[in-house]
mmCIF file of C-alpha atoms in Angstrom:
data_model
loop_
_atom_site.group_PDB
_atom_site.id
_atom_site.type_symbol
_atom_site.label_atom_id
_atom_site.label_comp_id
_atom_site.label_asym_id
_atom_site.label_seq_id
_atom_site.Cartn_x
_atom_site.Cartn_y
_atom_site.Cartn_z
ATOM 1 C CA GLN A 9 -21.606 46.480 29.208
ATOM 2 C CA LYS A 10 -22.495 42.765 27.886
ATOM 3 C CA GLU A 11 -19.304 40.944 26.047
ATOM 4 C CA VAL A 12 -21.517 40.154 23.334
ATOM 5 C CA GLU A 13 -23.954 43.042 21.915
ATOM 6 C CA GLN A 14 -26.536 42.106 18.964
ATOM 7 C CA ASP A 15 -29.650 44.427 18.472
ATOM 8 C CA PRO A 16 -32.834 42.687 18.766
ATOM 9 C CA GLY A 17 -34.515 44.423 15.470
ATOM 10 C CA PRO A 18 -36.764 44.245 14.621
ATOM 11 C CA LEU A 19 -35.860 44.005 11.212
ATOM 12 C CA SER A 20 -38.401 44.106 8.042
ATOM 13 C CA VAL A 21 -37.373 43.768 5.003
ATOM 14 C CA PRO A 22 -39.383 42.751 1.193
ATOM 15 C CA GLU A 23 -38.764 39.319 -0.015
ATOM 16 C CA GLY A 24 -35.126 39.372 -2.010
ATOM 17 C CA ALA A 25 -33.360 41.569 -0.349
ATOM 18 C CA ILE A 26 -29.931 41.224 1.173
ATOM 19 C CA VAL A 27 -30.121 41.120 4.749
ATOM 20 C CA SER A 28 -27.334 41.608 6.861
ATOM 21 C CA LEU A 29 -26.990 40.797 10.548
ATOM 22 C CA ASN A 30 -24.153 41.875 13.271
ATOM 23 C CA CYS A 31 -22.810 41.051 16.759
ATOM 24 C CA THR A 32 -19.962 43.241 18.108
ATOM 25 C CA TYR A 33 -17.800 41.629 20.893
ATOM 26 C CA SER A 34 -15.738 42.361 23.717
ATOM 27 C CA ASN A 35 -13.460 39.810 24.260
ATOM 28 C CA SER A 36 -10.700 39.667 21.793
ATOM 29 C CA ALA A 37 -9.597 36.128 22.277
ATOM 30 C CA PHE A 38 -12.831 34.868 21.206
ATOM 31 C CA GLN A 39 -12.301 32.554 17.895
ATOM 32 C CA TYR A 40 -15.315 30.012 17.657
ATOM 33 C CA PHE A 41 -18.014 31.997 15.627
ATOM 34 C CA MET A 42 -21.377 30.944 15.445
ATOM 35 C CA TRP A 43 -24.984 31.898 13.900
ATOM 36 C CA TYR A 44 -28.237 29.869 14.907
ATOM 37 C CA ARG A 45 -31.068 30.657 13.636
ATOM 38 C CA GLN A 46 -34.360 30.095 15.655
ATOM 39 C CA TYR A 47 -37.734 30.222 13.878
ATOM 40 C CA SER A 48 -40.906 30.831 16.585
ATOM 41 C CA ARG A 49 -41.085 27.979 19.464
ATOM 42 C CA LYS A 50 -38.484 26.092 17.956
ATOM 43 C CA GLY A 51 -34.969 26.066 19.765
ATOM 44 C CA PRO A 52 -32.100 27.389 17.789
ATOM 45 C CA GLU A 53 -30.639 25.389 14.854
ATOM 46 C CA LEU A 54 -27.102 25.967 13.612
ATOM 47 C CA LEU A 55 -26.597 27.877 10.723
ATOM 48 C CA MET A 56 -22.672 28.628 10.190
ATOM 49 C CA TYR A 57 -19.692 28.228 12.115
ATOM 50 C CA THR A 58 -16.768 29.714 11.567
ATOM 51 C CA TYR A 59 -13.376 29.740 12.816
ATOM 52 C CA SER A 60 -11.154 32.956 13.587
ATOM 53 C CA SER A 61 -11.203 35.606 10.628
ATOM 54 C CA GLY A 62 -12.590 35.261 7.427
ATOM 55 C CA ASN A 63 -15.605 34.916 5.057
ATOM 56 C CA LYS A 64 -17.367 31.630 4.975
ATOM 57 C CA GLU A 65 -20.557 30.897 2.345
ATOM 58 C CA ASP A 66 -23.020 28.206 2.150
ATOM 59 C CA GLY A 67 -25.663 29.212 -0.427
ATOM 60 C CA ARG A 68 -27.394 32.289 -0.027
ATOM 61 C CA PHE A 69 -25.708 32.870 3.200
ATOM 62 C CA THR A 70 -22.483 34.261 4.442
ATOM 63 C CA ALA A 71 -20.499 34.429 7.457
ATOM 64 C CA GLN A 72 -17.702 37.264 8.151
ATOM 65 C CA VAL A 73 -15.509 37.734 11.062
ATOM 66 C CA ASP A 74 -13.248 41.048 11.727
ATOM 67 C CA LYS A 75 -11.387 40.533 14.879
ATOM 68 C CA SER A 76 -9.454 43.588 14.152
ATOM 69 C CA SER A 77 -12.439 45.166 14.993
ATOM 70 C CA LYS A 78 -14.575 42.595 16.874
ATOM 71 C CA TYR A 79 -17.328 42.339 14.709
ATOM 72 C CA ILE A 80 -19.171 39.446 12.944
ATOM 73 C CA SER A 81 -21.745 39.559 10.168
ATOM 74 C CA LEU A 82 -24.224 37.189 8.631
ATOM 75 C CA PHE A 83 -25.395 38.272 5.442
ATOM 76 C CA ILE A 84 -29.041 36.359 3.506
ATOM 77 C CA ARG A 85 -29.086 37.096 -0.274
ATOM 78 C CA ASP A 86 -32.632 36.762 -2.425
ATOM 79 C CA SER A 87 -33.980 36.504 1.550
ATOM 80 C CA GLN A 88 -37.297 34.517 1.536
ATOM 81 C CA PRO A 89 -39.959 34.545 3.390
ATOM 82 C CA SER A 90 -38.956 31.298 5.300
ATOM 83 C CA ASP A 91 -35.830 33.120 6.662
ATOM 84 C CA SER A 92 -38.262 34.871 8.974
ATOM 85 C CA ALA A 93 -36.327 33.817 12.613
ATOM 86 C CA THR A 94 -34.297 35.355 15.347
ATOM 87 C CA TYR A 95 -30.825 34.705 14.601
ATOM 88 C CA LEU A 96 -28.752 34.241 17.535
ATOM 89 C CA CYS A 97 -25.035 34.849 17.241
ATOM 90 C CA ALA A 98 -22.473 32.557 19.563
ATOM 91 C CA MET A 99 -18.944 32.786 20.569
ATOM 92 C CA ASN A 100 -15.958 31.715 22.584
ATOM 93 C CA ASN A 101 -12.281 31.275 22.720
ATOM 94 C CA ALA A 102 -11.904 27.456 23.304
ATOM 95 C CA GLY A 103 -14.147 25.854 20.628
ATOM 96 C CA ASN A 104 -15.830 24.644 24.065
ATOM 97 C CA ASN A 105 -19.993 24.449 23.937
ATOM 98 C CA ARG A 106 -20.287 25.649 27.447
ATOM 99 C CA LYS A 107 -18.691 28.613 27.326
ATOM 100 C CA LEU A 108 -20.155 30.143 24.603
ATOM 101 C CA ILE A 109 -21.356 33.138 24.523
ATOM 102 C CA TRP A 110 -24.896 34.344 23.495
ATOM 103 C CA GLY A 111 -26.090 37.408 21.851
ATOM 104 C CA LEU A 112 -29.791 37.971 22.426
ATOM 105 C CA GLY A 113 -30.905 37.360 18.982
ATOM 106 C CA THR A 114 -32.379 39.640 16.040
ATOM 107 C CA SER A 115 -35.707 39.629 15.083
ATOM 108 C CA LEU A 116 -36.169 38.806 11.245
ATOM 109 C CA ALA A 117 -39.370 39.568 9.466
ATOM 110 C CA VAL A 118 -38.940 39.206 5.540
ATOM 111 C CA ASN A 119 -42.001 40.134 3.620
ATOM 112 C CA PRO A 120 -43.754 38.225 0.461
ATOM 113 C CA ASP B 9 -36.398 17.764 13.703
ATOM 114 C CA SER B 10 -33.483 17.960 15.881
ATOM 115 C CA GLY B 11 -33.868 14.495 17.742
ATOM 116 C CA VAL B 12 -33.988 15.709 20.825
ATOM 117 C CA THR B 13 -37.230 15.562 22.701
ATOM 118 C CA GLN B 14 -38.154 17.513 25.290
ATOM 119 C CA THR B 15 -41.562 17.307 28.160
ATOM 120 C CA PRO B 16 -43.826 19.202 28.713
ATOM 121 C CA LYS B 17 -44.025 21.810 26.119
ATOM 122 C CA HIS B 18 -45.595 24.079 28.019
ATOM 123 C CA LEU B 19 -46.425 24.283 31.978
ATOM 124 C CA ILE B 20 -47.775 26.995 34.152
ATOM 125 C CA THR B 21 -47.360 26.555 38.004
ATOM 126 C CA ALA B 22 -47.808 28.594 41.226
ATOM 127 C CA THR B 23 -44.442 30.527 43.412
ATOM 128 C CA GLY B 24 -43.219 28.108 45.906
ATOM 129 C CA GLN B 25 -43.802 25.077 43.756
ATOM 130 C CA ARG B 26 -41.150 22.537 42.273
ATOM 131 C CA VAL B 27 -41.194 21.054 38.586
ATOM 132 C CA THR B 28 -39.482 18.535 36.341
ATOM 133 C CA LEU B 29 -38.249 18.996 32.851
ATOM 134 C CA ARG B 30 -37.571 16.204 31.083
ATOM 135 C CA CYS B 31 -34.965 15.785 27.638
ATOM 136 C CA SER B 32 -33.924 12.770 26.058
ATOM 137 C CA PRO B 33 -30.771 13.920 23.403
ATOM 138 C CA ARG B 34 -30.322 12.829 19.672
ATOM 139 C CA SER B 35 -29.304 9.341 19.859
ATOM 140 C CA GLY B 36 -25.287 8.860 19.681
ATOM 141 C CA ASP B 37 -25.444 12.075 22.280
ATOM 142 C CA LEU B 38 -23.839 11.982 25.205
ATOM 143 C CA SER B 39 -23.158 15.437 26.450
ATOM 144 C CA VAL B 40 -26.724 17.442 27.368
ATOM 145 C CA TYR B 41 -26.955 20.750 28.029
ATOM 146 C CA TRP B 42 -29.562 23.124 30.067
ATOM 147 C CA TYR B 43 -30.130 26.410 28.773
ATOM 148 C CA GLN B 44 -32.633 29.222 30.185
ATOM 149 C CA GLN B 45 -33.772 31.831 27.554
ATOM 150 C CA SER B 46 -35.552 35.058 28.545
ATOM 151 C CA LEU B 47 -35.984 37.933 26.514
ATOM 152 C CA ASP B 48 -33.309 40.646 28.721
ATOM 153 C CA GLN B 49 -31.160 37.364 29.388
ATOM 154 C CA GLY B 50 -31.237 35.539 26.407
ATOM 155 C CA LEU B 51 -29.630 31.895 26.071
ATOM 156 C CA GLN B 52 -27.821 31.363 29.442
ATOM 157 C CA PHE B 53 -26.177 27.797 30.041
ATOM 158 C CA LEU B 54 -26.373 26.090 33.067
ATOM 159 C CA ILE B 55 -25.192 23.195 33.621
ATOM 160 C CA GLN B 56 -23.883 20.276 31.082
ATOM 161 C CA TYR B 57 -23.853 16.903 32.159
ATOM 162 C CA TYR B 58 -21.766 14.035 29.375
ATOM 163 C CA ASN B 59 -22.414 10.457 29.929
ATOM 164 C CA GLY B 60 -24.168 10.709 33.622
ATOM 165 C CA GLU B 61 -21.432 12.883 34.922
ATOM 166 C CA GLU B 62 -21.554 16.289 35.453
ATOM 167 C CA ARG B 63 -19.505 18.168 33.175
ATOM 168 C CA ALA B 64 -20.178 22.086 33.726
ATOM 169 C CA LYS B 65 -21.965 24.673 35.504
ATOM 170 C CA GLY B 66 -22.843 27.530 34.500
ATOM 171 C CA ASN B 67 -25.305 30.149 35.982
ATOM 172 C CA ILE B 68 -27.704 27.855 37.653
ATOM 173 C CA LEU B 69 -29.320 28.718 40.535
ATOM 174 C CA GLU B 70 -29.007 26.366 44.176
ATOM 175 C CA ARG B 71 -32.588 25.854 43.700
ATOM 176 C CA PHE B 72 -32.373 24.070 40.768
ATOM 177 C CA SER B 73 -30.336 20.812 40.152
ATOM 178 C CA ALA B 74 -30.544 18.298 37.150
ATOM 179 C CA GLN B 75 -29.473 14.932 36.711
ATOM 180 C CA GLN B 76 -28.362 12.713 33.500
ATOM 181 C CA PHE B 77 -29.432 8.655 33.885
ATOM 182 C CA PRO B 78 -27.927 5.411 32.228
ATOM 183 C CA ASP B 79 -30.290 5.590 29.302
ATOM 184 C CA LEU B 80 -29.211 9.207 28.985
ATOM 185 C CA HIS B 81 -32.220 10.926 29.387
ATOM 186 C CA SER B 82 -31.968 14.599 32.013
ATOM 187 C CA GLU B 83 -33.926 15.643 34.013
ATOM 188 C CA LEU B 84 -33.966 19.684 35.362
ATOM 189 C CA ASN B 85 -35.676 20.191 38.991
ATOM 190 C CA LEU B 86 -36.867 23.324 39.882
ATOM 191 C CA SER B 87 -38.108 24.249 43.003
ATOM 192 C CA SER B 88 -38.945 27.095 45.275
ATOM 193 C CA LEU B 89 -40.273 28.672 41.979
ATOM 194 C CA GLU B 90 -40.320 32.197 41.912
ATOM 195 C CA LEU B 91 -41.617 34.408 39.187
ATOM 196 C CA GLY B 92 -38.666 34.947 37.845
ATOM 197 C CA ASP B 93 -37.996 31.571 36.671
ATOM 198 C CA SER B 94 -40.810 32.095 33.916
ATOM 199 C CA ALA B 95 -38.713 31.459 30.723
ATOM 200 C CA LEU B 96 -38.212 28.942 28.131
ATOM 201 C CA TYR B 97 -35.946 26.059 29.782
ATOM 202 C CA PHE B 98 -33.891 24.419 26.450
ATOM 203 C CA CYS B 99 -32.007 21.276 26.634
ATOM 204 C CA ALA B 100 -29.064 20.162 23.838
ATOM 205 C CA SER B 101 -27.254 17.804 23.111
ATOM 206 C CA SER B 102 -24.118 16.983 21.441
ATOM 207 C CA VAL B 103 -21.878 14.535 20.850
ATOM 208 C CA ALA B 104 -18.627 15.240 22.084
ATOM 209 C CA GLY B 105 -17.810 16.044 25.941
ATOM 210 C CA SER B 106 -15.129 18.622 26.787
ATOM 211 C CA GLY B 107 -14.844 19.804 22.892
ATOM 212 C CA GLY B 108 -17.472 21.938 20.233
ATOM 213 C CA GLY B 109 -19.266 20.384 17.777
ATOM 214 C CA GLU B 110 -22.656 21.368 16.772
ATOM 215 C CA LEU B 111 -25.320 21.887 19.817
ATOM 216 C CA PHE B 112 -28.906 20.080 18.697
ATOM 217 C CA PHE B 113 -31.635 22.012 20.738
ATOM 218 C CA GLY B 114 -35.039 20.621 21.315
ATOM 219 C CA GLU B 115 -38.447 22.635 21.351
ATOM 220 C CA GLY B 116 -37.794 24.138 24.596
ATOM 221 C CA SER B 117 -40.422 23.745 27.692
ATOM 222 C CA ARG B 118 -41.866 27.078 28.261
ATOM 223 C CA LEU B 119 -42.029 27.544 32.399
ATOM 224 C CA THR B 120 -44.804 30.451 33.757
ATOM 225 C CA VAL B 121 -44.988 30.904 37.669
ATOM 226 C CA LEU B 122 -47.880 32.667 38.707
#
């Protein structure tokens, strides 16, 4: 079993929909949680960074961490075709980049 | 544009050969990380350099090696290539050495081994 599980999709939604992307993890020591977005033929770019539990909002994006369930989510409101990308979760217990554990990524297509 | 430059973008080579991938980090970033990305394994951390010194090793094969030069650019050398080495290789940079902070990724080098 992988330390971080992420449904690869693909997920296809109409423009304007609310999108929910999720990762589950097994290591209860994880405290730092990140969401990266990767467009086709590009490198990942950091979207959201959360420490410990709770919610964090940035524009149309909300990151949610439920440590009791070992479950993290990324919500995208009013989704746009420009949100079409692969979304990768990443996490670790030390806030140290070299110890990041990555999900495989979920491919999202937002259709106009 | 992340500010991280990787060359070449694509390369095709044969089994048994050796290739070198090059990375220039963002201006001011001292840490360089190398990752391998494949469909079944996702992003796998290979190695980190900080200001010219090797800082950490991940799942890097003995056939692979890397270095970071005084001007902070880095090279990843892949030798005795096998079909399974076909993947996307990313370089990322960050300001911090041992800590966290945002990783800035290049656009990757796509390696195909035939």
